[in-house]
Coordinates of C-alpha atoms in Angstrom, one line a residue:
Chain A
M1 CA 0.0 0.0 0.0
S2 CA 1.8 3.2 -1.1
G3 CA 1.4 6.5 0.7
A4 CA 0.6 8.3 -2.6
N5 CA -2.2 5.8 -3.4
R6 CA -3.6 6.2 0.0
L7 CA -3.5 10.0 -0.3
R8 CA -5.2 9.8 -3.7
Y9 CA -7.9 7.5 -2.4
H10 CA -8.6 9.9 0.5
I11 CA -8.7 12.9 -1.7
M12 CA -11.2 11.2 -4.0
K13 CA -13.2 10.0 -1.1
D14 CA -13.4 13.4 0.6
L15 CA -13.4 15.8 -2.4
G16 CA -13.8 13.9 -5.7
A17 CA -16.8 11.7 -4.7
P18 CA -18.9 14.6 -3.2
L19 CA -18.1 16.7 -6.3
L20 CA -19.2 14.0 -8.6
M21 CA -22.4 13.4 -6.6
G22 CA -23.1 17.2 -6.7
L23 CA -22.7 17.2 -10.5
S24 CA -24.8 14.1 -11.1
G25 CA -27.5 15.6 -8.8
K26 CA -27.6 18.7 -10.9
K27 CA -27.9 17.0 -14.3
K28 CA -30.5 14.6 -12.9
K29 CA -33.8 14.8 -14.7
K30 CA -36.8 15.7 -12.5
R31 CA -38.8 12.6 -11.8
R32 CA -42.2 12.7 -13.2
P33 CA -44.7 13.0 -10.3
A34 CA -47.0 10.1 -10.0
T35 CA -50.1 10.8 -12.0
G36 CA -53.6 9.6 -11.4
A37 CA -53.1 6.9 -13.9
S38 CA -50.0 5.4 -12.3
P39 CA -50.6 2.3 -10.1
F40 CA -47.8 3.4 -7.8
G41 CA -47.9 5.6 -4.8
P42 CA -45.2 8.3 -4.4
G43 CA -41.6 7.0 -4.8
L44 CA -39.2 6.5 -1.9
K45 CA -37.2 9.6 -1.1
S46 CA -34.4 7.6 0.2
A47 CA -33.8 6.1 -3.2
R48 CA -31.7 9.1 -4.1
R49 CA -29.4 8.7 -1.1
L50 CA -29.0 5.0 -2.0
K51 CA -28.0 5.8 -5.5
E52 CA -25.4 8.3 -4.1
I53 CA -23.9 5.7 -1.8
M54 CA -23.6 3.0 -4.4
T55 CA -22.3 5.4 -7.1
R56 CA -19.7 6.6 -4.6
H57 CA -18.8 3.0 -3.7
Y58 CA -18.1 2.0 -7.3
F59 CA -16.5 5.4 -8.0
L60 CA -14.0 5.0 -5.2
S61 CA -13.2 1.4 -6.3
R62 CA -11.2 3.0 -9.1
Y63 CA -8.8 4.5 -6.5
A64 CA -8.8 1.6 -4.0
K65 CA -6.0 -0.4 -5.6
G66 CA -2.8 0.3 -3.8
A67 CA -4.5 2.5 -1.2
K68 CA -6.2 -0.3 0.6
P69 CA -6.0 -4.1 0.5
V70 CA -8.7 -5.3 -2.0
A71 CA -10.8 -8.4 -1.6
W72 CA -13.4 -10.0 -3.8
V73 CA -16.0 -11.6 -1.6
T74 CA -19.1 -13.9 -2.0
S75 CA -22.4 -12.6 -0.7
G76 CA -22.6 -15.0 2.2
A77 CA -19.0 -14.7 3.5
P78 CA -18.3 -13.3 7.0
V79 CA -17.0 -10.0 5.6
E80 CA -16.8 -8.6 9.1
L81 CA -13.5 -10.3 9.6
L82 CA -12.0 -8.6 6.5
R83 CA -13.4 -5.2 7.6
A84 CA -11.3 -5.5 10.8
F85 CA -8.3 -5.2 8.4
D86 CA -9.8 -2.3 6.4
F87 CA -10.2 -4.3 3.2
Y88 CA -11.9 -2.6 0.3
T89 CA -14.4 -5.2 -0.8
I90 CA -15.9 -5.9 -4.2
Y91 CA -18.9 -8.2 -4.5
P92 CA -18.9 -10.0 -7.8
E93 CA -22.5 -11.1 -7.2
N94 CA -23.7 -7.5 -6.6
H95 CA -21.7 -6.5 -9.7
G96 CA -23.5 -9.3 -11.6
A97 CA -26.8 -8.1 -10.5
L98 CA -25.9 -4.6 -11.7
C99 CA -24.9 -6.0 -15.1
G100 CA -28.1 -8.0 -15.2
A101 CA -30.3 -5.0 -14.5
Q102 CA -28.6 -3.2 -17.3
R103 CA -29.3 -6.1 -19.6
L104 CA -25.6 -6.8 -20.1
G105 CA -25.8 -10.4 -18.9
P106 CA -25.6 -12.2 -22.3
E107 CA -22.8 -10.0 -23.5
Y108 CA -20.5 -10.5 -20.4
C109 CA -21.5 -14.2 -20.1
G110 CA -20.6 -14.5 -23.8
I111 CA -17.0 -13.4 -23.1
A112 CA -16.6 -16.2 -20.6
E113 CA -18.2 -18.7 -22.9
G114 CA -15.7 -17.6 -25.6
H115 CA -13.0 -18.7 -23.2
G116 CA -14.6 -22.1 -22.8
Y117 CA -16.9 -21.6 -19.8
H118 CA -20.1 -23.5 -20.4
Q119 CA -23.4 -21.8 -20.7
D120 CA -24.8 -24.0 -17.9
L121 CA -22.6 -22.4 -15.3
C122 CA -24.0 -19.8 -13.0
S123 CA -24.4 -16.5 -14.9
Y124 CA -23.1 -14.4 -11.9
A125 CA -19.9 -16.5 -12.3
R126 CA -19.9 -16.1 -16.1
I127 CA -20.4 -12.3 -15.8
D128 CA -17.5 -12.1 -13.3
L129 CA -15.2 -14.3 -15.4
G130 CA -16.2 -12.3 -18.5
H131 CA -15.4 -9.1 -16.6
M132 CA -12.1 -10.5 -15.3
L133 CA -11.0 -11.7 -18.7
S134 CA -11.9 -8.5 -20.6
G135 CA -11.9 -5.7 -18.0
K136 CA -15.4 -4.7 -19.1
T137 CA -17.8 -3.3 -16.5
P138 CA -20.6 -0.7 -16.5
A139 CA -19.1 0.6 -13.2
G140 CA -16.0 2.2 -14.8
K141 CA -13.2 0.0 -13.4
L142 CA -13.1 -2.5 -10.6
P143 CA -9.9 -3.0 -8.7
R144 CA -8.1 -6.4 -9.0
P145 CA -8.1 -8.3 -5.7
D146 CA -5.2 -8.9 -3.4
L147 CA -7.3 -11.7 -1.8
L148 CA -10.4 -13.8 -2.6
F149 CA -12.8 -14.7 0.1
A150 CA -15.6 -17.3 -0.5
S151 CA -18.0 -19.2 1.7
N152 CA -19.9 -22.2 0.5
N153 CA -22.9 -21.4 2.7
I154 CA -24.8 -20.2 -0.4
C155 CA -23.6 -22.8 -2.9
Q156 CA -20.7 -25.0 -3.9
T157 CA -20.5 -23.0 -7.1
V158 CA -18.5 -20.2 -5.5
L159 CA -15.8 -22.7 -4.6
Y160 CA -15.1 -23.7 -8.2
W161 CA -15.7 -20.1 -9.5
Y162 CA -13.3 -18.6 -7.0
R163 CA -10.7 -21.2 -7.7
V164 CA -10.8 -20.2 -11.4
L165 CA -10.3 -16.5 -10.2
A166 CA -7.4 -17.5 -8.0
H167 CA -5.8 -19.4 -10.9
H168 CA -6.0 -16.4 -13.3
L169 CA -5.3 -13.7 -10.8
N170 CA -2.7 -15.6 -8.8
V171 CA -3.8 -14.3 -5.4
P172 CA -4.6 -16.2 -2.1
L173 CA -8.1 -17.7 -1.8
L174 CA -9.7 -18.0 1.7
L175 CA -12.5 -20.5 1.9
F176 CA -14.9 -20.5 4.8
D177 CA -16.4 -24.0 4.7
T178 CA -19.8 -24.2 6.5
P179 CA -21.1 -27.7 7.0
Y180 CA -24.7 -28.1 5.7
N181 CA -27.3 -28.3 8.4
F182 CA -29.3 -31.5 7.8
E183 CA -30.8 -30.9 11.2
E184 CA -29.9 -28.4 13.9
I185 CA -26.4 -26.8 13.8
R186 CA -23.9 -29.0 15.8
P187 CA -21.3 -28.0 18.3
E188 CA -18.5 -29.8 16.4
D189 CA -19.4 -27.9 13.3
I190 CA -19.1 -24.6 15.2
R191 CA -15.7 -25.6 16.5
Y192 CA -14.6 -26.5 13.0
M193 CA -15.7 -23.1 11.6
V194 CA -14.1 -21.2 14.5
D195 CA -10.8 -22.9 13.8
Q196 CA -11.0 -21.9 10.2
L197 CA -11.6 -18.3 11.1
N198 CA -8.6 -18.3 13.5
E199 CA -6.4 -19.8 10.8
M200 CA -7.4 -16.9 8.4
I201 CA -6.0 -14.2 10.7
P202 CA -2.3 -14.6 9.8
V203 CA -3.1 -14.7 6.1
L204 CA -5.2 -11.5 6.5
E205 CA -2.4 -9.8 8.5
R206 CA 0.1 -10.7 5.8
V207 CA -2.0 -9.5 2.9
S208 CA -3.2 -6.3 4.5
G209 CA 0.0 -5.5 6.4
K210 CA -2.1 -4.7 9.5
P211 CA -2.3 -6.5 12.9
F212 CA -5.6 -8.0 14.0
R213 CA -7.3 -6.0 16.7
E214 CA -10.2 -7.5 18.6
E215 CA -11.7 -4.1 19.4
T216 CA -11.9 -3.2 15.7
F217 CA -13.5 -6.6 14.9
A218 CA -16.0 -6.1 17.8
R219 CA -16.9 -2.6 16.4
V220 CA -17.5 -4.0 12.9
I221 CA -19.6 -6.8 14.3
H222 CA -21.7 -4.3 16.2
L223 CA -22.2 -2.2 13.1
A224 CA -23.1 -5.2 10.9
K225 CA -25.5 -6.6 13.5
E226 CA -27.3 -3.3 13.9
A227 CA -27.5 -2.8 10.1
S228 CA -28.9 -6.3 9.6
L229 CA -31.4 -5.9 12.4
T230 CA -32.5 -2.5 10.9
W231 CA -32.8 -4.2 7.5
G232 CA -35.1 -6.8 9.2
L233 CA -37.2 -3.9 10.6
I234 CA -37.4 -2.4 7.1
L235 CA -38.7 -5.6 5.7
E236 CA -41.2 -5.9 8.5
T237 CA -42.8 -2.6 7.6
M238 CA -44.2 -4.5 4.7
R239 CA -46.4 -6.4 7.1
H240 CA -48.5 -3.3 7.2
R241 CA -51.4 -3.0 4.8
P242 CA -50.9 -1.2 2.4
A243 CA -47.2 -2.1 2.4
P244 CA -45.1 1.1 2.3
M245 CA -42.6 -0.4 -0.1
T246 CA -42.5 -3.4 -2.5
I247 CA -40.1 -6.2 -2.7
F248 CA -38.9 -4.8 -6.0
D249 CA -37.8 -1.7 -4.0
A250 CA -36.2 -4.0 -1.5
F251 CA -34.2 -5.8 -4.2
V252 CA -32.6 -2.5 -5.0
H253 CA -32.2 -1.3 -1.3
L254 CA -30.6 -4.6 -0.5
A255 CA -27.2 -3.5 -2.0
P256 CA -25.7 -1.9 1.2
I257 CA -26.6 -4.8 3.5
V258 CA -24.9 -7.2 1.0
S259 CA -21.9 -5.2 0.0
L260 CA -21.3 -2.5 2.7
R261 CA -22.2 -4.6 5.7
G262 CA -20.1 -3.7 8.7
L263 CA -19.5 -0.1 7.5
P264 CA -21.1 2.9 9.2
V265 CA -22.7 4.0 6.0
A266 CA -24.9 1.0 5.7
L267 CA -26.4 1.5 9.2
E268 CA -26.8 5.2 8.6
Y269 CA -28.7 4.6 5.4
Y270 CA -31.0 1.9 6.8
R271 CA -32.0 4.2 9.7
I272 CA -33.0 6.9 7.2
L273 CA -34.9 4.4 5.1
L274 CA -36.7 2.9 8.1
A275 CA -37.7 6.3 9.3
E276 CA -39.2 7.1 5.9
L277 CA -41.1 3.9 5.8
Q278 CA -42.5 4.4 9.3
E279 CA -43.6 7.9 8.3
R280 CA -45.3 6.4 5.2
I281 CA -47.2 3.9 7.4
G282 CA -48.3 6.8 9.6
Q283 CA -49.7 8.6 6.6
G284 CA -51.2 5.5 5.1
I285 CA -49.0 5.7 2.0
G286 CA -48.7 2.5 0.1
A287 CA -46.1 1.5 -2.5
I288 CA -49.0 0.8 -4.9
R289 CA -52.2 2.8 -4.8
H290 CA -54.8 0.0 -4.6
E291 CA -53.2 -2.9 -2.9
Q292 CA -55.6 -5.8 -3.4
K293 CA -53.4 -8.9 -3.3
R294 CA -50.2 -9.5 -1.4
L295 CA -47.5 -11.8 -2.8
M296 CA -44.3 -13.5 -1.9
W297 CA -41.3 -14.0 -4.1
D298 CA -38.9 -17.0 -3.9
N299 CA -35.3 -17.0 -5.2
I300 CA -33.0 -14.3 -6.5
A301 CA -34.5 -11.5 -8.5
I302 CA -34.8 -11.7 -12.3
W303 CA -32.6 -8.6 -12.6
Y304 CA -33.5 -7.6 -16.2
K305 CA -37.2 -7.9 -15.5
V306 CA -37.5 -6.1 -12.1
R307 CA -39.0 -3.0 -13.7
D308 CA -41.4 -4.9 -16.1
F309 CA -42.6 -7.2 -13.3
S310 CA -43.0 -4.3 -11.0
N311 CA -45.4 -2.6 -13.4
L312 CA -47.1 -5.8 -14.5
F313 CA -48.1 -6.7 -11.0
A314 CA -48.9 -3.2 -9.7
E315 CA -51.3 -2.6 -12.6
R316 CA -53.4 -5.5 -11.1
G317 CA -53.2 -4.2 -7.6
M318 CA -50.8 -6.9 -6.6
N319 CA -47.8 -6.1 -4.4
F320 CA -44.9 -8.3 -3.4
V321 CA -44.6 -7.8 0.3
T322 CA -42.0 -10.4 1.2
A323 CA -39.3 -12.6 -0.3
T324 CA -37.1 -15.4 1.0
Y325 CA -34.2 -13.7 -0.8
T326 CA -34.3 -10.3 0.8
N327 CA -35.0 -11.9 4.2
A328 CA -31.6 -13.8 4.0
W329 CA -29.6 -10.8 5.2
A330 CA -31.9 -10.4 8.3
E331 CA -32.7 -13.9 9.2
T332 CA -29.7 -15.0 11.2
S333 CA -28.1 -11.6 12.2
A334 CA -29.4 -11.8 15.7
N335 CA -26.8 -14.5 16.3
M336 CA -24.0 -11.9 16.0
D337 CA -22.4 -11.3 19.4
V338 CA -19.5 -9.0 20.1
E339 CA -18.7 -11.1 23.2
K340 CA -18.2 -14.2 21.1
P341 CA -17.0 -12.9 17.8
F342 CA -15.8 -16.1 16.1
E343 CA -18.5 -18.4 17.4
S344 CA -21.2 -15.9 16.5
M345 CA -19.8 -15.5 13.0
A346 CA -20.1 -19.3 12.6
R347 CA -23.7 -19.3 13.9
T348 CA -24.7 -16.4 11.8
Y349 CA -23.3 -17.5 8.5
A350 CA -23.8 -21.3 8.7
Q351 CA -27.5 -20.9 9.3
V352 CA -28.5 -18.9 6.3
I353 CA -31.4 -20.2 4.2
L354 CA -29.4 -22.1 1.6
N355 CA -27.3 -23.9 4.1
N356 CA -30.3 -25.5 5.7
N357 CA -32.5 -28.4 4.7
L358 CA -35.8 -28.0 2.8
N359 CA -38.0 -28.3 5.9
H360 CA -36.3 -25.3 7.4
R361 CA -37.1 -23.4 4.2
L362 CA -40.7 -24.6 4.2
A363 CA -41.1 -23.5 7.8
L364 CA -39.7 -20.1 7.0
M365 CA -42.0 -19.7 4.0
E366 CA -45.0 -20.8 6.1
R367 CA -44.1 -18.2 8.7
L368 CA -43.6 -15.4 6.1
I369 CA -47.0 -16.3 4.5
K370 CA -48.8 -16.0 7.8
D371 CA -46.9 -12.9 9.1
Y372 CA -47.2 -10.9 5.9
K373 CA -50.7 -12.1 5.0
V374 CA -49.6 -13.5 1.7
D375 CA -52.3 -14.4 -0.9
G376 CA -50.0 -15.9 -3.6
L377 CA -46.5 -17.0 -4.3
V378 CA -44.2 -16.4 -7.4
I379 CA -41.4 -18.9 -7.5
H380 CA -38.4 -18.1 -9.7
S381 CA -36.7 -21.3 -10.9
A382 CA -33.3 -19.8 -11.6
R383 CA -31.2 -21.6 -14.1
S384 CA -28.1 -20.2 -12.5
C385 CA -28.9 -21.0 -8.9
K386 CA -29.3 -24.7 -8.4
P387 CA -29.4 -24.9 -4.6
Y388 CA -32.1 -22.2 -4.5
S389 CA -34.2 -23.9 -7.3
V390 CA -34.1 -27.5 -6.2
G391 CA -37.2 -28.6 -4.3
Q392 CA -39.4 -25.7 -5.5
Y393 CA -42.1 -27.9 -7.0
D394 CA -42.4 -29.8 -3.7
L395 CA -42.6 -26.5 -1.8
K396 CA -45.3 -25.3 -4.2
R397 CA -47.4 -28.4 -3.7
I398 CA -47.0 -28.5 0.1
L399 CA -47.8 -24.8 0.5
M400 CA -51.0 -25.2 -1.5
D401 CA -52.0 -28.3 0.5
R402 CA -51.2 -26.8 3.9
L403 CA -52.1 -23.1 3.5
N404 CA -54.1 -23.0 0.3
V405 CA -51.7 -20.5 -1.2
P406 CA -51.6 -20.6 -5.0
S407 CA -48.3 -20.2 -6.7
V408 CA -46.7 -20.1 -10.1
V409 CA -43.2 -21.2 -11.2
I410 CA -41.3 -18.9 -13.6
E411 CA -38.4 -20.6 -15.4
A412 CA -35.8 -17.9 -15.9
D413 CA -32.4 -16.8 -15.0
I414 CA -31.0 -14.1 -12.7
T415 CA -29.1 -12.2 -15.4
D416 CA -28.9 -14.2 -18.7
F417 CA -32.1 -13.4 -20.5
R418 CA -31.4 -15.9 -23.2
A419 CA -32.9 -18.3 -20.7
F420 CA -36.1 -16.3 -20.4
S421 CA -39.2 -17.0 -22.5
E422 CA -41.4 -13.9 -22.6
E423 CA -44.3 -16.0 -24.0
Q424 CA -44.2 -18.9 -21.6
T425 CA -43.9 -16.6 -18.7
R426 CA -46.8 -14.5 -19.8
T427 CA -49.0 -17.6 -20.3
R428 CA -48.2 -18.9 -16.8
L429 CA -48.6 -15.5 -15.1
E430 CA -52.0 -15.0 -16.8
A431 CA -53.2 -18.3 -15.4
F432 CA -51.9 -17.3 -12.0
F433 CA -53.6 -13.9 -12.1
E434 CA -56.9 -15.6 -12.9
T435 CA -56.5 -18.0 -10.0
L436 CA -55.7 -15.1 -7.6
E437 CA -58.5 -12.9 -8.9
A438 CA -61.0 -15.7 -8.6
A439 CA -60.0 -16.3 -5.0
Chain B
M1 CA -4.1 -35.9 -16.1
L2 CA -0.8 -35.1 -17.9
D3 CA 0.9 -37.8 -15.9
K4 CA -1.6 -40.3 -17.3
V5 CA -1.0 -38.9 -20.8
T6 CA 2.8 -39.5 -20.4
K7 CA 2.4 -43.0 -19.1
S8 CA -0.1 -44.0 -21.7
R9 CA 1.5 -42.0 -24.5
A10 CA -2.0 -40.6 -25.4
Q11 CA -2.2 -38.2 -28.3
G12 CA -5.5 -36.6 -27.4
I13 CA -8.0 -36.1 -24.6
I14 CA -11.7 -36.2 -24.8
F15 CA -13.4 -34.2 -22.0
C16 CA -16.9 -35.5 -21.3
G17 CA -18.8 -32.9 -19.4
I18 CA -22.2 -33.7 -17.9
K19 CA -24.9 -31.1 -18.3
F20 CA -25.0 -28.6 -15.4
C21 CA -22.1 -30.3 -13.7
E22 CA -20.3 -27.3 -12.2
P23 CA -17.4 -29.1 -10.5
E24 CA -16.4 -30.4 -14.0
W25 CA -17.2 -27.4 -16.2
F26 CA -15.4 -24.8 -14.2
D27 CA -12.2 -26.7 -14.7
V28 CA -12.5 -27.7 -18.3
P29 CA -11.1 -24.5 -19.9
Q30 CA -8.0 -24.7 -17.7
M31 CA -7.5 -28.5 -18.3
A32 CA -8.0 -28.1 -22.1
A33 CA -5.5 -25.3 -22.2
A34 CA -2.9 -27.3 -20.3
A35 CA -3.6 -30.3 -22.7
K36 CA -3.1 -28.0 -25.7
D37 CA 0.1 -26.6 -24.3
A38 CA 1.4 -30.1 -23.9
G39 CA 0.8 -30.6 -27.7
L40 CA -2.3 -32.8 -27.3
K41 CA -5.5 -32.7 -29.4
T42 CA -8.7 -32.1 -27.4
L43 CA -12.3 -32.7 -27.9
I44 CA -15.0 -31.3 -25.4
L45 CA -18.3 -33.2 -25.3
D46 CA -21.5 -31.9 -23.7
L47 CA -23.3 -35.0 -22.4
E48 CA -26.4 -35.9 -20.4
V49 CA -26.4 -38.7 -17.8
N50 CA -27.7 -42.0 -19.2
Q51 CA -28.0 -40.8 -22.7
P52 CA -26.3 -42.5 -25.6
L53 CA -24.2 -40.4 -28.0
S54 CA -26.3 -38.5 -30.5
G55 CA -25.6 -38.7 -34.2
Q56 CA -24.0 -35.2 -34.0
L57 CA -21.7 -36.2 -31.2
S58 CA -20.7 -39.5 -32.9
T59 CA -19.7 -37.4 -36.0
R60 CA -17.6 -35.2 -33.8
V61 CA -15.9 -38.1 -32.2
E62 CA -15.2 -39.7 -35.6
A63 CA -13.7 -36.4 -36.8
F64 CA -11.5 -36.3 -33.7
V65 CA -10.3 -39.8 -34.4
E66 CA -9.5 -38.9 -38.0
M67 CA -7.5 -35.9 -36.7
L68 CA -5.3 -38.2 -34.6
R69 CA -4.4 -40.6 -37.4

């Protein structure tokens, strides 16, 4: 880490980024106020602040290399440990979602496919490999990592994916191996995970050039826990009828809890958003004007369709009020404990939705359906995400039997729209709308 | 893999990837590149479990065999 690079990073952080935000704020078009014909209520005011935070994050990434140690991290990895060493973190999955939303999925995936990576591989992985092999990104420039950090609590895919990255980039890869919970989490699994975290410390000290300090780690855990709990409260505002936001909003507002978790900015932001949502509840403002049906979403977003789907459902007075996906960053955070930092990291990260058996997922979905008064369920069967998509037809059948909740399965992909059939989706959704409207 | 090639004096490698098998497919580009660097001919097949070779795949295997002769 050179002094000049550090200085440049801080100048950009303190002066460059605010200047850029100021300029982009000026040239920003005035948003059209919601007219009588729009099915949506007034937009969230916090969205602007979110955009600033994420733009600034990607803007600063251009200056991070050499100023801070840089890590590429999977969405389910215990990033708090890296924050204690002041790593600048890049989330390839978040970047993949960004590319997906900008309809760049097939292009970037195509670059990886041109290098021999099969089209059946996860499209987040293909986008990331495409970016790594070509340097292309809509975010300007992403810094190359000094370290890779992956946890298989979300899938085994990240292990193979990050090994490919480590091979090409020739940097150390730390893997946090979280044994799958066939039943309850076991004490021996926790010991195994705590040992792994302890073994990572010398590697992190070497790569970052900084000593490990327990106080710093505790402070990061505190911030991460508070931010996750606040994120949980934000999602809970959607229990209210009408819900003050939609799950499509939450897909976007998810970015800080995924990629800035453990930093003060994430907590600050979620406090602002929560206050706004509570104010909306007080004033009876709903995300959509005439909320008639309340829906649940299962699996990762279909990033290139978020806007279309948002309109399609809102026009019918249908609002998504909960999702297993957005819930994943709130579900286990209560386990974080500054008194037992390592053990609590193990408990928090090993118990996320995809590291648990299908009964656990079923129980979670049943609870969400009841708590959020859900009328119907949209299940995204994602070609990329096998662990999230396996078992969905069983879940669909059981939820219908037990709770009489109708559902529809959409076969698609998170970012690669070559795997999306407009016509088939439309047919299925229309049948689903008829079922719901008849109910 | 390359050790086996040396021992058996193989001239080519056929990679049989099973559909959606990520542990295999993530490694194939790297393995195929190493094989090519070692002067070997390579063929990559995209297979399904319990499915016989399609006509198209048989043709590709035949062409691969011709190339080795």
